[in-house]
Amino acid sequence: MKDILDFTHESRPQRVVFRPGAATNATAGEAAGLGLRRLLVVCGSRGTATARAVADSLGQACVGLHDGATMHVPVEVADRAVEAVRAAGADGVVAVGGGSSVGLGKAMALRTGLPLIAVPSTYSGSEMTPVWGLTEGGEKRTGRDPVVLPRSVVYDPELTLSLPVPLSVTSGINAIAHAVEALYAPDTTPLIALMAQEGVRAMAAALPAVADEPDSLEARGRALYGAWLCGSCLGATTMGLHHKLCHVLGGTFGLPHAETHTVVLPYALAYNAPAAPDAAAAVARALDTHDAPHALRELATRLGAPRSLAELGLKEADLAVAAAQTAGQAATNPRAVTVDGALAVLRAAYEGGAPEFPAG
Ligand code: NAD
C-alpha cells in the first residue's frame, strides 16, 4: 500500500445472490426484479441438465435454451446465439455454466444490448467483469464494455459440487491469480486490496477442503465465495505479466486455460515480487507464509495440479516465440517485461522448478 493514499475506486451496479439452491430458487426473482419476462438461457453442451433446471425454474419467463457455448467464444458461435436470441424475441439472457457460457452471454449482450444474468458453475470469475472476448481466425480479441457486466449474479455452491477436483483446483488457482495481479495493478485501490487478500485467503483455505471432500457444500461455498472476491478484483483492475503470458500460451499454443494459470502463477509472482514487495507481502499474509511464490507452487503440487508447461504440452522451441509475443504486447506490470525477462519466467514455468529469480 502506498504511504500517501491516492486512488480512484468505481463501484459498478451489480446484484449478487449467494446461497445453496439459488440457481433454481433465486434466478426467477432476479429476472423479475430487472423487469425481464422473456429470457433465453445459454449453456455449453455438457451443462445442459443444470441449465434446463434453471430454465424450468423460470417458468413462463423462459423462451428457450441454447446450448452452443464453447471455449473462447468463436465468432460463429456468438453469431448463432445472437440469431437464437433474436428469433426467440428475448428481452434478456441467462448464462449458466463456466467462463465459456458466461463469455457467450457477454458476446450476446455486446451485440444486442440485452441484459445478462449469470449463474456461474466454476471459479473463473468472468461473471464479475465487464470484459468480453471473441475468437476469430484463431485470434482472441478482448475488450471492456459495461453492457456485458452481468446485472445480477446468482452464486449457487450446489452447482459446483459436480466440478471435478482437478478442475476445481486449477480453476481456484486461476481465481487466485486475478487477486494476486490486482494487488500490484496500477489501478488497485484499498478496497480491492482487502478483497484480493480475503479472496486469496478464502480460496487457498477452501481448495484442500474441496479436494478432501468434494461433496462438502461448506467447502464448495467457501471456494465460490473466494471466486466471487477474486473475480471482483479482476473486473476492477488491469492485469499484468501473468495474465499476458497465459493469454499468449492459450491463444497461440492452445494450452488449457485454468491449468496454464496454475503453472505460471508462482513464477510470474516471483518475477514481480522485487518490484512489488507490498503486494507480495500481502499475498504471503493471505497464505500464512513468508514466501508467496513457493507457497502457491506447494499448494498446487499438494493438490495434484500440473507442475510445468512441459507437462501441458508446450515445446521448448515455443518458449522464445511466446517470450517475444509477451514482451511485444505492452503489458501493465510492476517490473519491466523484457524479452529476456519473459523468457526467464517461461523457462522456469516450462521446467517447473523452484520459483526464484534474481531481482535484476
Ligand atoms: P469452461 O467454462 O470452458 O469450463 C471448463 C469445463 O468444465 C467445461 O468442459 C465445462 O463443461 C465444465 N464444467 C463447468 N462447470 C462445471 C460443473 N459445475 N461441473 C462439471 N463440469 C463443469 O472454463 P472456465 O475455466 O470456467 O472458464 C474459462 C474461460 O472463461 C476462458 O475462455 C477464459 O478466457 C474465460 N474467462 C473470461 C473472463 C472475463 O473476464 N472475460 C474471466 C475469466 C475467464
PDB file of C-alpha atoms in Angstrom, residues 10-17 30 34 102 106 116-120 125-131 145-155 195 228-229 231-236:
ATOM      1  CA  GLU A  10     -15.534   2.769  -9.037  1.00  0.00           C
ATOM      2  CA  SER A  11     -18.358   0.526  -7.817  1.00  0.00           C
ATOM      3  CA  ARG A  12     -20.444  -0.856 -10.630  1.00  0.00           C
ATOM      4  CA  PRO A  13     -24.142  -1.632 -10.267  1.00  0.00           C
ATOM      5  CA  GLN A  14     -24.470  -5.372  -9.892  1.00  0.00           C
ATOM      6  CA  ARG A  15     -26.512  -7.590  -7.612  1.00  0.00           C
ATOM      7  CA  VAL A  16     -25.048 -10.754  -6.152  1.00  0.00           C
ATOM      8  CA  VAL A  17     -27.181 -13.509  -4.613  1.00  0.00           C
ATOM      9  CA  GLU A  30     -33.611 -11.687 -10.104  1.00  0.00           C
ATOM     10  CA  LEU A  34     -34.884  -6.461 -13.602  1.00  0.00           C
ATOM     11  CA  VAL A 102     -20.733 -16.573 -19.334  1.00  0.00           C
ATOM     12  CA  LYS A 106     -21.437 -11.434 -22.723  1.00  0.00           C
ATOM     13  CA  LEU A 116     -27.351 -10.588 -18.761  1.00  0.00           C
ATOM     14  CA  ILE A 117     -27.863 -12.673 -15.633  1.00  0.00           C
ATOM     15  CA  ALA A 118     -25.006 -15.077 -14.800  1.00  0.00           C
ATOM     16  CA  VAL A 119     -25.297 -18.357 -12.905  1.00  0.00           C
ATOM     17  CA  PRO A 120     -21.634 -19.487 -12.654  1.00  0.00           C
ATOM     18  CA  GLY A 125     -14.750 -15.013 -12.133  1.00  0.00           C
ATOM     19  CA  SER A 126     -15.867 -13.829 -15.564  1.00  0.00           C
ATOM     20  CA  GLU A 127     -19.306 -13.025 -14.141  1.00  0.00           C
ATOM     21  CA  MET A 128     -17.818 -10.155 -12.103  1.00  0.00           C
ATOM     22  CA  THR A 129     -16.094  -8.404 -15.017  1.00  0.00           C
ATOM     23  CA  PRO A 130     -17.082  -6.080 -17.872  1.00  0.00           C
ATOM     24  CA  VAL A 131     -14.523  -7.866 -20.093  1.00  0.00           C
ATOM     25  CA  ASP A 145     -17.833  -2.636 -22.063  1.00  0.00           C
ATOM     26  CA  PRO A 146     -20.194  -2.036 -19.123  1.00  0.00           C
ATOM     27  CA  VAL A 147     -23.055  -3.516 -21.186  1.00  0.00           C
ATOM     28  CA  VAL A 148     -21.586  -7.037 -20.799  1.00  0.00           C
ATOM     29  CA  LEU A 149     -21.296  -6.890 -16.997  1.00  0.00           C
ATOM     30  CA  PRO A 150     -23.989  -9.235 -15.672  1.00  0.00           C
ATOM     31  CA  ARG A 151     -26.728  -7.185 -13.938  1.00  0.00           C
ATOM     32  CA  SER A 152     -27.216  -9.958 -11.471  1.00  0.00           C
ATOM     33  CA  VAL A 153     -25.025 -12.915 -10.465  1.00  0.00           C
ATOM     34  CA  VAL A 154     -26.588 -15.956  -8.841  1.00  0.00           C
ATOM     35  CA  TYR A 155     -23.944 -17.982  -6.971  1.00  0.00           C
ATOM     36  CA  MET A 195     -10.980  -8.095  -1.353  1.00  0.00           C
ATOM     37  CA  TRP A 228     -16.506 -14.047  -6.176  1.00  0.00           C
ATOM     38  CA  LEU A 229     -13.930 -11.848  -4.426  1.00  0.00           C
ATOM     39  CA  GLY A 231     -13.423 -12.162  -9.853  1.00  0.00           C
ATOM     40  CA  SER A 232     -14.356  -8.749  -8.457  1.00  0.00           C
ATOM     41  CA  CYS A 233     -10.642  -7.885  -8.332  1.00  0.00           C
ATOM     42  CA  LEU A 234     -10.218  -8.973 -11.952  1.00  0.00           C
ATOM     43  CA  GLY A 235     -13.133  -6.801 -13.048  1.00  0.00           C
ATOM     44  CA  ALA A 236     -11.850  -3.706 -11.280  1.00  0.00           C
TER      45      ALA A 236
END
